[in-house]
Coordinates of C-alpha atoms in Angstrom, one line a residue:
Chain A
M835 CA 16.1 18.1 -18.1
K836 CA 17.8 20.4 -15.6
K837 CA 20.5 18.7 -13.5
I838 CA 19.4 17.8 -10.0
K839 CA 21.6 19.5 -7.3
Q840 CA 19.6 18.8 -4.2
I841 CA 17.3 16.0 -2.9
F842 CA 14.9 16.4 -0.1
Y843 CA 14.0 13.5 2.2
L844 CA 12.0 12.9 5.3
G845 CA 13.7 13.1 8.7
I846 CA 17.3 13.4 9.7
K847 CA 20.5 11.8 8.4
G848 CA 20.2 8.0 8.7
S849 CA 16.4 7.9 8.2
N850 CA 15.0 5.3 5.7
S851 CA 14.3 8.1 3.2
F852 CA 17.9 9.3 3.7
L853 CA 19.1 5.8 2.9
A854 CA 17.0 5.6 -0.2
A855 CA 18.2 9.1 -1.3
S856 CA 21.9 8.0 -0.7
L857 CA 21.4 4.9 -2.8
S858 CA 19.8 6.9 -5.7
A859 CA 21.8 10.1 -5.7
G860 CA 25.0 10.9 -7.5
N861 CA 28.0 12.1 -5.5
K862 CA 27.6 15.8 -6.0
V863 CA 24.0 16.0 -4.9
K864 CA 23.2 17.7 -1.6
L865 CA 20.8 15.7 0.6
S866 CA 18.5 17.8 2.8
G867 CA 16.2 16.4 5.5
L868 CA 12.7 18.0 6.1
A869 CA 10.2 17.4 8.8
S870 CA 7.1 16.3 6.7
F871 CA 6.1 14.9 3.4
E872 CA 4.2 18.0 2.6
E873 CA 7.3 20.2 3.1
I874 CA 9.2 18.0 0.6
F875 CA 6.5 18.6 -2.1
R876 CA 6.4 22.3 -1.4
S877 CA 10.2 22.6 -1.6
V878 CA 10.4 20.6 -4.8
E879 CA 7.7 22.9 -6.4
K880 CA 9.9 25.9 -5.6
E881 CA 13.2 24.7 -7.1
S882 CA 13.7 23.3 -10.5
S883 CA 17.1 21.8 -9.7
A884 CA 15.7 19.9 -6.7
A885 CA 14.0 16.6 -6.3
G886 CA 12.2 14.8 -3.4
I887 CA 12.4 11.2 -2.4
L888 CA 9.3 9.6 -0.9
P889 CA 8.2 6.1 0.2
L890 CA 5.2 5.0 -1.9
E891 CA 4.6 1.4 -0.8
N892 CA 6.0 -1.4 1.3
S893 CA 5.7 -5.1 0.6
L894 CA 4.1 -5.7 4.0
S895 CA 2.2 -2.5 4.8
G896 CA 1.0 -1.7 1.3
S897 CA 0.6 1.7 -0.5
I898 CA 0.9 5.0 1.4
Y899 CA -2.2 6.9 0.2
E900 CA -0.9 10.1 1.9
I901 CA 1.9 10.3 -0.7
Y902 CA -0.6 9.7 -3.6
D903 CA -2.7 12.5 -2.2
L904 CA 0.1 15.0 -1.9
L905 CA 1.3 14.0 -5.4
T906 CA -2.2 14.5 -6.8
D907 CA -2.5 18.0 -5.4
S908 CA 1.0 19.1 -6.2
K909 CA 2.7 20.3 -9.4
T910 CA 5.3 17.5 -9.3
F911 CA 5.7 14.2 -11.2
I912 CA 7.3 10.9 -10.5
T913 CA 10.7 10.9 -12.3
A914 CA 12.3 7.7 -11.0
E915 CA 11.6 4.7 -8.7
T916 CA 13.8 2.6 -6.6
E917 CA 13.2 -0.4 -4.3
V918 CA 15.2 -0.9 -1.1
R919 CA 15.2 -4.0 1.0
I920 CA 14.6 -3.3 4.7
N921 CA 17.5 -4.1 7.0
H922 CA 16.6 -3.7 10.7
A923 CA 20.1 -3.8 12.2
L924 CA 21.1 -3.9 15.8
M925 CA 23.9 -1.4 16.5
Q926 CA 25.9 -0.1 19.4
K927 CA 28.5 2.5 20.2
E928 CA 31.1 -0.2 21.1
R929 CA 30.4 -3.8 20.2
T930 CA 29.7 -5.9 23.3
G931 CA 28.1 -9.4 23.9
L932 CA 24.3 -9.5 23.5
Q933 CA 24.0 -10.3 27.2
K934 CA 25.5 -6.9 28.1
I935 CA 22.7 -5.0 26.2
R936 CA 20.0 -3.9 28.6
Y937 CA 18.0 -1.4 26.6
C938 CA 17.3 -1.1 22.9
L939 CA 15.8 2.1 21.3
S940 CA 13.8 2.0 18.1
H941 CA 10.4 2.9 16.5
P942 CA 7.5 0.8 17.9
E943 CA 6.8 -0.7 14.4
V944 CA 10.4 -1.9 14.2
F945 CA 10.0 -3.8 17.4
R946 CA 6.8 -5.3 16.1
Q947 CA 8.6 -6.5 12.9
C948 CA 11.4 -8.0 15.0
R949 CA 9.3 -9.9 17.5
R950 CA 11.3 -13.1 17.2
F951 CA 14.6 -11.5 18.1
F952 CA 13.2 -9.7 21.1
S953 CA 11.3 -12.7 22.4
D954 CA 14.6 -14.8 22.0
N955 CA 16.4 -12.1 24.0
P956 CA 14.0 -11.2 26.8
S957 CA 16.7 -9.5 28.9
I958 CA 16.8 -6.6 26.4
E959 CA 14.2 -4.0 27.2
T960 CA 12.7 -2.2 24.2
V961 CA 12.4 1.6 24.5
P962 CA 10.1 3.3 21.9
V963 CA 11.4 6.5 20.3
A964 CA 10.0 8.7 17.5
D965 CA 12.0 7.2 14.6
T966 CA 15.1 4.9 13.9
A967 CA 17.4 7.7 12.9
S968 CA 16.8 9.6 16.1
A969 CA 17.4 6.3 18.0
A970 CA 20.9 6.0 16.4
K971 CA 21.6 9.7 17.1
M972 CA 20.6 9.4 20.8
L973 CA 22.8 6.4 21.2
K974 CA 25.9 8.5 20.9
E975 CA 25.1 10.1 24.3
L976 CA 24.1 6.9 26.1
G977 CA 26.1 4.2 27.9
P978 CA 27.4 0.9 26.6
D979 CA 24.3 -1.1 27.9
T980 CA 22.1 0.6 25.3
A981 CA 21.7 -0.4 21.7
C982 CA 19.3 0.6 18.9
V983 CA 17.7 -0.9 15.8
A984 CA 18.0 1.2 12.7
N985 CA 19.2 0.9 9.1
P986 CA 23.0 0.5 8.2
A987 CA 23.1 4.1 7.0
A988 CA 22.2 5.3 10.5
A989 CA 25.2 3.3 11.8
A990 CA 27.6 4.9 9.2
V991 CA 26.3 8.5 9.9
N992 CA 26.6 8.1 13.7
N993 CA 29.7 6.1 13.8
L994 CA 28.1 3.1 15.4
R995 CA 29.0 -0.6 15.2
I996 CA 26.6 -3.1 13.7
K997 CA 26.2 -6.1 16.0
K998 CA 23.6 -8.0 13.9
E999 CA 21.8 -7.4 10.6
H1000 CA 18.3 -8.3 9.5
L1001 CA 16.5 -8.7 12.8
E1002 CA 13.1 -8.6 11.0
D1003 CA 10.9 -11.8 11.1
N1004 CA 9.9 -11.5 7.5
R1005 CA 12.7 -11.1 5.0
N1006 CA 10.3 -10.1 2.2
N1007 CA 10.2 -6.6 3.6
Y1008 CA 11.1 -4.0 1.0
S1009 CA 10.0 -0.4 0.2
R1010 CA 9.4 1.3 -3.1
F1011 CA 10.6 4.9 -3.1
I1012 CA 9.7 7.4 -5.8
T1013 CA 11.7 10.5 -6.8
V1014 CA 9.5 13.6 -7.7
G1015 CA 10.5 16.6 -9.7
R1016 CA 8.8 19.6 -11.4
K1017 CA 8.7 18.3 -14.9
L1018 CA 7.0 15.3 -16.5
K1019 CA 9.7 13.3 -18.3
Q1020 CA 9.3 12.8 -22.0
H1021 CA 11.0 9.4 -21.9
G1022 CA 10.9 6.3 -19.7
N1023 CA 9.3 2.9 -20.1
K1024 CA 7.0 3.0 -17.1
I1025 CA 3.9 5.2 -16.5
S1026 CA 1.9 5.9 -13.4
L1027 CA -1.7 7.1 -13.8
M1028 CA -4.7 7.9 -11.6
F1029 CA -8.3 8.3 -12.6
N1030 CA -11.9 8.0 -11.4
L1031 CA -14.5 5.6 -12.5
K1032 CA -18.2 5.6 -11.8
H1033 CA -19.1 2.7 -9.6
V1034 CA -21.2 0.8 -12.1
P1035 CA -20.6 -2.8 -13.2
G1036 CA -18.2 -3.2 -16.1
S1037 CA -16.6 0.3 -15.8
L1038 CA -13.2 -1.0 -14.8
Y1039 CA -13.4 -3.8 -17.4
K1040 CA -14.0 -1.2 -20.1
A1041 CA -11.2 1.0 -18.8
L1042 CA -8.7 -1.9 -19.0
S1043 CA -9.6 -2.8 -22.6
P1044 CA -6.9 -0.5 -24.2
Y1045 CA -4.2 -2.4 -22.3
A1046 CA -5.4 -5.7 -23.5
R1047 CA -5.8 -4.4 -27.1
L1048 CA -2.3 -2.8 -27.2
G1049 CA -0.7 -5.6 -25.3
L1050 CA 0.7 -3.4 -22.5
N1051 CA 1.7 -4.9 -19.1
L1052 CA -0.1 -3.6 -16.0
T1053 CA 2.4 -3.7 -13.1
K1054 CA 0.0 -2.2 -10.5
I1055 CA -3.7 -1.6 -10.2
E1056 CA -5.3 -0.4 -7.0
S1057 CA -8.8 1.0 -6.3
R1058 CA -9.5 3.4 -3.4
P1059 CA -12.9 4.5 -2.2
I1060 CA -13.2 8.3 -2.4
P1061 CA -14.3 9.4 1.1
G1062 CA -17.7 11.0 1.1
R1063 CA -18.4 9.9 -2.5
L1064 CA -19.8 6.4 -2.1
W1065 CA -20.4 5.7 -5.7
E1066 CA -17.1 6.7 -7.2
Y1067 CA -13.7 5.1 -6.9
L1068 CA -10.1 6.4 -7.5
F1069 CA -7.7 4.1 -9.3
Y1070 CA -4.0 4.0 -9.4
V1071 CA -2.4 2.2 -12.4
D1072 CA 1.2 1.6 -13.3
F1073 CA 2.1 0.1 -16.7
E1074 CA 5.0 -0.5 -19.0
L1075 CA 5.3 0.9 -22.5
N1076 CA 5.8 -1.8 -25.1
N1077 CA 9.4 -1.1 -26.5
G1078 CA 8.1 2.1 -28.0
K1079 CA 5.7 0.1 -30.3
H1080 CA 2.7 1.8 -28.8
G1081 CA 3.2 5.4 -27.8
F1082 CA 2.5 7.2 -24.7
D1083 CA 0.0 9.5 -26.4
E1084 CA -2.0 6.6 -27.8
I1085 CA -2.8 5.0 -24.5
I1086 CA -3.4 8.3 -22.7
T1087 CA -5.9 9.4 -25.4
A1088 CA -7.7 6.0 -25.1
M1089 CA -7.8 6.1 -21.3
K1090 CA -9.2 9.7 -21.3
M1091 CA -12.2 8.5 -23.2
L1092 CA -12.9 5.7 -20.7
T1093 CA -12.2 7.4 -17.4
K1094 CA -12.8 10.6 -15.5
N1095 CA -10.2 13.1 -14.2
L1096 CA -7.3 11.2 -15.6
K1097 CA -3.9 12.5 -14.3
V1098 CA -0.4 11.3 -15.4
L1099 CA 1.5 11.0 -12.1
G1100 CA 4.8 10.4 -13.8
R1101 CA 7.0 8.7 -16.4
Y1102 CA 10.2 7.1 -15.5
D1103 CA 12.5 4.1 -16.1
K1104 CA 11.4 0.8 -14.4
Y1105 CA 13.9 -0.1 -11.6
D1106 CA 16.2 -2.9 -12.4
K1107 CA 16.7 -4.7 -9.1
I1108 CA 15.9 -4.3 -5.4
K1109 CA 18.7 -2.5 -3.6
N1110 CA 20.2 -3.9 -0.5
S1111 CA 20.7 -1.6 2.4
Chain B
M720 CA -23.3 -20.7 12.9
K721 CA -22.0 -21.2 16.5
K722 CA -22.6 -18.2 18.8
I723 CA -19.4 -16.1 19.3
K724 CA -18.5 -15.9 23.0
Q725 CA -15.0 -14.4 22.8
I726 CA -13.3 -11.9 20.5
F727 CA -9.5 -11.5 20.3
Y728 CA -8.0 -8.2 19.5
L729 CA -4.5 -6.7 19.3
G730 CA -3.1 -4.9 22.3
I731 CA -4.5 -4.0 25.6
K732 CA -7.9 -2.5 26.6
G733 CA -8.2 0.9 24.9
S734 CA -6.3 -0.1 21.7
N735 CA -7.7 0.8 18.3
S736 CA -8.6 -2.9 17.8
F737 CA -10.2 -3.0 21.2
L738 CA -12.3 0.0 20.2
A739 CA -13.4 -1.8 16.9
A740 CA -14.2 -5.0 18.9
S741 CA -16.3 -3.0 21.4
L742 CA -18.2 -1.3 18.6
S743 CA -18.9 -4.7 16.9
A744 CA -19.5 -7.1 19.8
G745 CA -22.7 -7.8 21.6
N746 CA -22.9 -7.3 25.4
K747 CA -22.1 -10.8 26.5
V748 CA -19.0 -11.3 24.4
K749 CA -15.7 -11.5 26.2
L750 CA -13.0 -9.3 24.7
S751 CA -9.4 -10.6 25.0
G752 CA -6.3 -8.8 24.1
L753 CA -3.3 -10.6 22.5
A754 CA 0.3 -9.4 21.7
S755 CA 0.4 -10.1 17.9
F756 CA -1.8 -10.6 14.8
E757 CA -0.4 -14.1 14.5
E758 CA -1.6 -15.1 18.0
I759 CA -5.0 -13.8 17.1
F760 CA -5.2 -16.1 14.1
R761 CA -3.8 -19.1 16.0
S762 CA -6.4 -18.5 18.8
V763 CA -9.3 -18.3 16.5
E764 CA -8.2 -21.5 14.7
K765 CA -8.4 -23.3 18.0
E766 CA -11.8 -22.2 19.2
S767 CA -15.0 -22.4 17.2
S768 CA -16.9 -20.0 19.5
A769 CA -14.2 -17.3 19.2
A770 CA -13.6 -14.6 16.6
G771 CA -10.7 -12.2 15.9
I772 CA -10.9 -8.6 14.9
L773 CA -8.1 -7.2 12.7
P774 CA -7.4 -3.9 10.8
L775 CA -7.3 -4.6 7.1
E776 CA -6.9 -1.2 5.6
N777 CA -6.8 2.5 6.4
S778 CA -7.9 5.4 4.3
L779 CA -4.5 7.1 4.5
S780 CA -2.1 4.3 4.9
G781 CA -3.7 1.7 2.6
S782 CA -4.1 -2.1 2.9
I783 CA -2.1 -4.0 5.5
Y784 CA -0.7 -6.9 3.5
E785 CA 0.5 -8.6 6.7
I786 CA -3.1 -9.4 7.6
Y787 CA -3.8 -10.7 4.1
D788 CA -0.8 -13.0 4.4
L789 CA -1.9 -14.3 7.8
L790 CA -5.5 -14.8 6.5
T791 CA -4.2 -16.6 3.4
D792 CA -2.1 -19.0 5.4
S793 CA -4.7 -19.6 8.2
K794 CA -7.9 -21.7 8.3
T795 CA -10.1 -18.7 9.0
F796 CA -12.4 -16.6 6.9
I797 CA -13.7 -13.0 7.0
T798 CA -17.2 -13.1 8.6
A799 CA -17.9 -9.4 9.0
E800 CA -16.5 -6.0 8.3
T801 CA -16.7 -2.6 10.0
E802 CA -15.3 0.9 9.4
V803 CA -14.3 3.1 12.3
R804 CA -13.4 6.8 12.0
I805 CA -10.1 7.6 13.7
N806 CA -10.4 10.1 16.6
H807 CA -7.1 11.2 18.0
A808 CA -8.3 12.6 21.3
L809 CA -6.2 14.6 23.8
M810 CA -6.9 13.3 27.3
Q811 CA -5.7 14.0 30.8
K812 CA -6.2 12.6 34.3
E813 CA -7.8 15.9 35.4
R814 CA -8.8 18.5 32.9
T815 CA -6.5 21.6 32.9
G816 CA -5.9 24.5 30.5
L817 CA -3.8 23.6 27.5
Q818 CA -1.0 25.8 28.7
K819 CA -0.6 23.6 31.8
I820 CA 0.3 20.6 29.7
R821 CA 4.0 20.1 29.4
Y822 CA 4.3 16.5 28.0
C823 CA 2.1 14.4 25.8
L824 CA 2.5 10.7 25.3
S825 CA 1.4 8.8 22.1
H826 CA 2.6 6.6 19.2
P827 CA 5.0 8.4 16.8
E828 CA 2.6 8.0 13.9
V829 CA -0.2 9.7 15.9
F830 CA 2.1 12.8 16.4
R831 CA 2.8 12.7 12.7
Q832 CA -0.9 12.7 11.9
C833 CA -1.6 15.6 14.4
R834 CA 1.3 17.9 13.2
R835 CA -0.9 21.0 13.1
F836 CA -2.1 20.8 16.7
F837 CA 1.5 20.2 18.0
S838 CA 3.0 23.0 15.9
D839 CA 0.2 25.3 17.2
N840 CA 1.1 24.3 20.7
P841 CA 4.9 24.2 20.8
S842 CA 5.1 24.3 24.6
I843 CA 3.8 20.7 24.7
E844 CA 6.7 18.2 24.3
T845 CA 5.7 15.0 22.5
V846 CA 7.0 11.8 24.1
P847 CA 6.8 8.6 21.9
V848 CA 5.6 5.4 23.5
A849 CA 4.8 2.0 22.0
D850 CA 1.1 2.4 21.4
T851 CA -1.8 4.7 22.3
A852 CA -3.5 2.3 24.8
S853 CA -0.2 2.1 26.8
A854 CA 0.0 5.9 26.7
A855 CA -3.4 6.2 28.3
K856 CA -2.6 3.5 30.9
M857 CA 0.7 5.1 31.8
L858 CA -1.1 8.5 32.3
K859 CA -2.8 7.2 35.5
E860 CA 0.6 7.1 37.2
L861 CA 1.9 10.5 36.0
G862 CA 1.4 14.1 37.1
P863 CA -1.1 16.6 35.9
D864 CA 1.3 18.2 33.5
T865 CA 1.3 15.1 31.3
A866 CA -1.5 14.3 28.7
C867 CA -1.8 11.7 26.0
V868 CA -3.4 11.2 22.6
A869 CA -5.4 8.0 22.2
N870 CA -8.9 7.0 21.2
P871 CA -12.0 7.8 23.3
A872 CA -12.3 4.1 24.4
A873 CA -8.8 4.5 26.1
A874 CA -10.2 7.4 28.1
A875 CA -13.2 5.4 29.2
V876 CA -11.1 2.4 30.2
N877 CA -8.6 4.4 32.1
N878 CA -11.0 6.9 33.6
L879 CA -9.4 9.9 31.8
R880 CA -11.0 13.2 30.8
I881 CA -11.1 14.1 27.1
K882 CA -9.8 17.7 26.6
K883 CA -10.1 17.9 22.8
E884 CA -11.2 15.4 20.1
H885 CA -10.0 15.0 16.5
L886 CA -6.5 16.4 16.7
E887 CA -5.7 14.8 13.3
D888 CA -4.9 17.0 10.4
N889 CA -6.9 14.9 7.9
R890 CA -10.5 14.1 8.9
N891 CA -10.8 11.5 6.1
N892 CA -9.0 9.1 8.4
Y893 CA -10.8 5.8 8.9
S894 CA -9.9 2.2 9.3
R895 CA -11.6 -0.9 8.0
F896 CA -11.6 -3.8 10.4
I897 CA -12.5 -7.4 9.6
T898 CA -13.8 -10.1 11.9
V899 CA -12.4 -13.6 11.2
G900 CA -13.9 -17.0 12.3
R901 CA -13.4 -20.7 11.5
K902 CA -16.3 -21.1 9.1
L903 CA -16.9 -19.6 5.7
K904 CA -20.4 -18.1 5.9
Q905 CA -23.1 -19.4 3.5
H906 CA -24.8 -16.0 3.3
G907 CA -23.8 -12.3 3.0
N908 CA -23.8 -9.9 0.0
K909 CA -20.1 -9.2 -0.1
I910 CA -17.3 -11.5 -1.0
S911 CA -13.5 -11.2 -0.7
L912 CA -11.2 -13.2 -3.0
M913 CA -7.6 -13.6 -3.8
F914 CA -6.0 -15.1 -6.8
N915 CA -2.8 -15.2 -8.9
L916 CA -2.5 -14.1 -12.5
K917 CA 0.3 -14.7 -15.0
H918 CA 1.9 -11.4 -15.8
V919 CA 0.9 -11.3 -19.4
P920 CA -1.0 -8.5 -21.2
G921 CA -4.8 -8.9 -21.0
S922 CA -4.8 -11.5 -18.1
L923 CA -6.5 -9.1 -15.7
Y924 CA -8.9 -7.9 -18.4
K925 CA -10.0 -11.5 -19.0
A926 CA -10.3 -12.3 -15.3
L927 CA -12.7 -9.3 -14.9
S928 CA -15.0 -10.3 -17.7
P929 CA -17.4 -12.4 -15.5
Y930 CA -18.1 -9.3 -13.3
A931 CA -19.0 -7.2 -16.3
R932 CA -21.1 -10.0 -17.8
L933 CA -23.0 -10.7 -14.6
G934 CA -23.3 -7.0 -13.7
L935 CA -21.5 -7.4 -10.3
N936 CA -20.0 -4.4 -8.5
L937 CA -16.3 -4.6 -7.7
T938 CA -15.7 -2.6 -4.5
K939 CA -12.0 -3.3 -4.3
I940 CA -9.2 -4.5 -6.6
E941 CA -5.6 -4.5 -5.7
S942 CA -2.5 -6.1 -7.3
R943 CA 0.5 -7.0 -5.3
P944 CA 3.8 -8.2 -6.7
I945 CA 4.8 -11.7 -5.3
P946 CA 8.2 -11.3 -3.9
G947 CA 10.7 -13.5 -5.7
R948 CA 8.3 -14.3 -8.5
L949 CA 8.7 -11.4 -10.9
W950 CA 6.3 -12.5 -13.5
E951 CA 3.3 -13.3 -11.3
Y952 CA 1.0 -11.0 -9.4
L953 CA -1.4 -11.6 -6.5
F954 CA -4.8 -9.9 -6.6
Y955 CA -7.3 -9.0 -3.9
V956 CA -10.8 -8.4 -5.1
D957 CA -14.0 -7.6 -3.1
F958 CA -17.4 -7.6 -4.8
E959 CA -21.1 -7.4 -4.1
L960 CA -23.5 -10.1 -5.0
N961 CA -26.4 -8.9 -7.1
N962 CA -29.5 -9.3 -4.8
G963 CA -29.1 -13.0 -5.1
K964 CA -29.7 -12.9 -8.9
H965 CA -26.3 -14.3 -9.6
G966 CA -25.2 -16.9 -7.2
F967 CA -21.9 -17.2 -5.3
D968 CA -21.2 -20.6 -7.0
E969 CA -21.6 -19.1 -10.5
I970 CA -19.0 -16.4 -10.1
I971 CA -16.5 -18.6 -8.2
T972 CA -16.7 -21.3 -11.0
A973 CA -16.1 -18.6 -13.6
M974 CA -13.2 -17.1 -11.8
K975 CA -11.5 -20.4 -11.2
M976 CA -11.3 -20.9 -14.9
L977 CA -9.6 -17.6 -15.5
T978 CA -7.2 -17.4 -12.5
K979 CA -4.7 -19.5 -10.6
N980 CA -4.8 -20.4 -6.9
L981 CA -8.2 -18.7 -6.2
K982 CA -9.1 -18.6 -2.6
V983 CA -12.3 -17.3 -1.0
L984 CA -11.2 -15.1 1.9
G985 CA -14.7 -14.6 3.2
R986 CA -18.4 -13.9 2.8
Y987 CA -20.1 -11.3 4.9
D988 CA -22.6 -8.4 4.9
K989 CA -21.4 -5.1 3.6
Y990 CA -21.1 -2.5 6.4
D991 CA -23.8 0.1 6.4
K992 CA -22.0 3.2 7.6
I993 CA -18.7 4.3 9.1
K994 CA -18.8 4.1 12.9
N995 CA -17.6 7.2 14.9
S996 CA -15.3 6.5 17.8

């Protein structure tokens, strides 16, 4: 496998994808922000020494089908996964008392996830902006009565002081990011697949029989209606290979006989533990 | 079943949930906006003649686990479902040429979903606000060089003119809303369940055997890791009853023997067709 020299991520320095890229990448890898998920896929397709990092699911808001769609249509594969715990941190240019903060910039969804903090501090007016990394960047130009909520990487990048971490109401808030590259890996204990099934009783049951027979652990299964095709469903499945006892080829051959349009989305090592941000 | 006199929805008049509530509700039903999903559940629990309408999944962004969590912890059940096609519409106070529009207000996610339109019209500056309904409301106080992107109901509510419909890049963008009420319905051909399974090979395969045996159609299956409990998964399943041939009680009894912590989330009639907004 060619050495990765560059990782593309969504947004600007300090975005959540930037944070995930920073936590995953080695020291000598260049991180480059792009404006859309699609541009990330197009850039990775062009450059064999590049990878892209993308959010695939969140513990509160579920799978992001848009990424699955782009992955399906692209010539890239999942080569790694990582999980990052969300940390909505309040930050300022110079640390002051909470009562001195009059405005707070962030993404609207962040304010929604931090309802308790803002209802406990009603004197702080929330100001919606396009994304958290832009909020942190804007803060540099604003007065001491304005704060923002962003991730700790955004504070580091913009030289801001963190006043309070984890404003979010629900601490079980983490995102799973995938790394994509041009080559399907030949090793790794975790596999991601997608396939279609006819919408007839028992079709899924039959399609899962090889996993039961070979004793393989499914770690994800998700159905998705195919728009405009009422009687067919798309499935996303992740599973773990069984210490090499049952091979990759064996399960793929079995699955191809039981499903339609099977595609291997990637092979990679299962993440060890959730990373704190 | 008691007659529904009031429906609670998220946000203000013109929000996407307001639109879904308007499309679902009869004429004499009062629609009341609330500030959070949680308040909707609490309000429905208190009032037997009230219902709540909530977004459960979107064709691009997937299931909203936050709603599943609130549903799981509440004493309410799904009593109906409806699907609404997203229509990101450009609207103005007075219709002008596109070239006269200098600013456009909307939610950041809406701008992301309408990238093509805004990159084709670079003279329009996008201004993020907290939600689309607020954007439409704010427009009433602003000059003729400012437009917003919101749903058509927001135009009607705020007496705005629609300049262009469906700015979104991907037309396969629709949301599934559920109605929740205090009573589990005794009729309806669609059932939503949740349950736990031990994370051992074959457990899901076994749990699906009653559907295959009874010839019932699964319309959704989704696994979700339980945070902090690495070896257990939560499953969400929707299925259709088979013209009354196999009863509700039969399948629930079978499933209880094969799963842990089974909960019936609701019983309702399958939606007929996607509603246009």
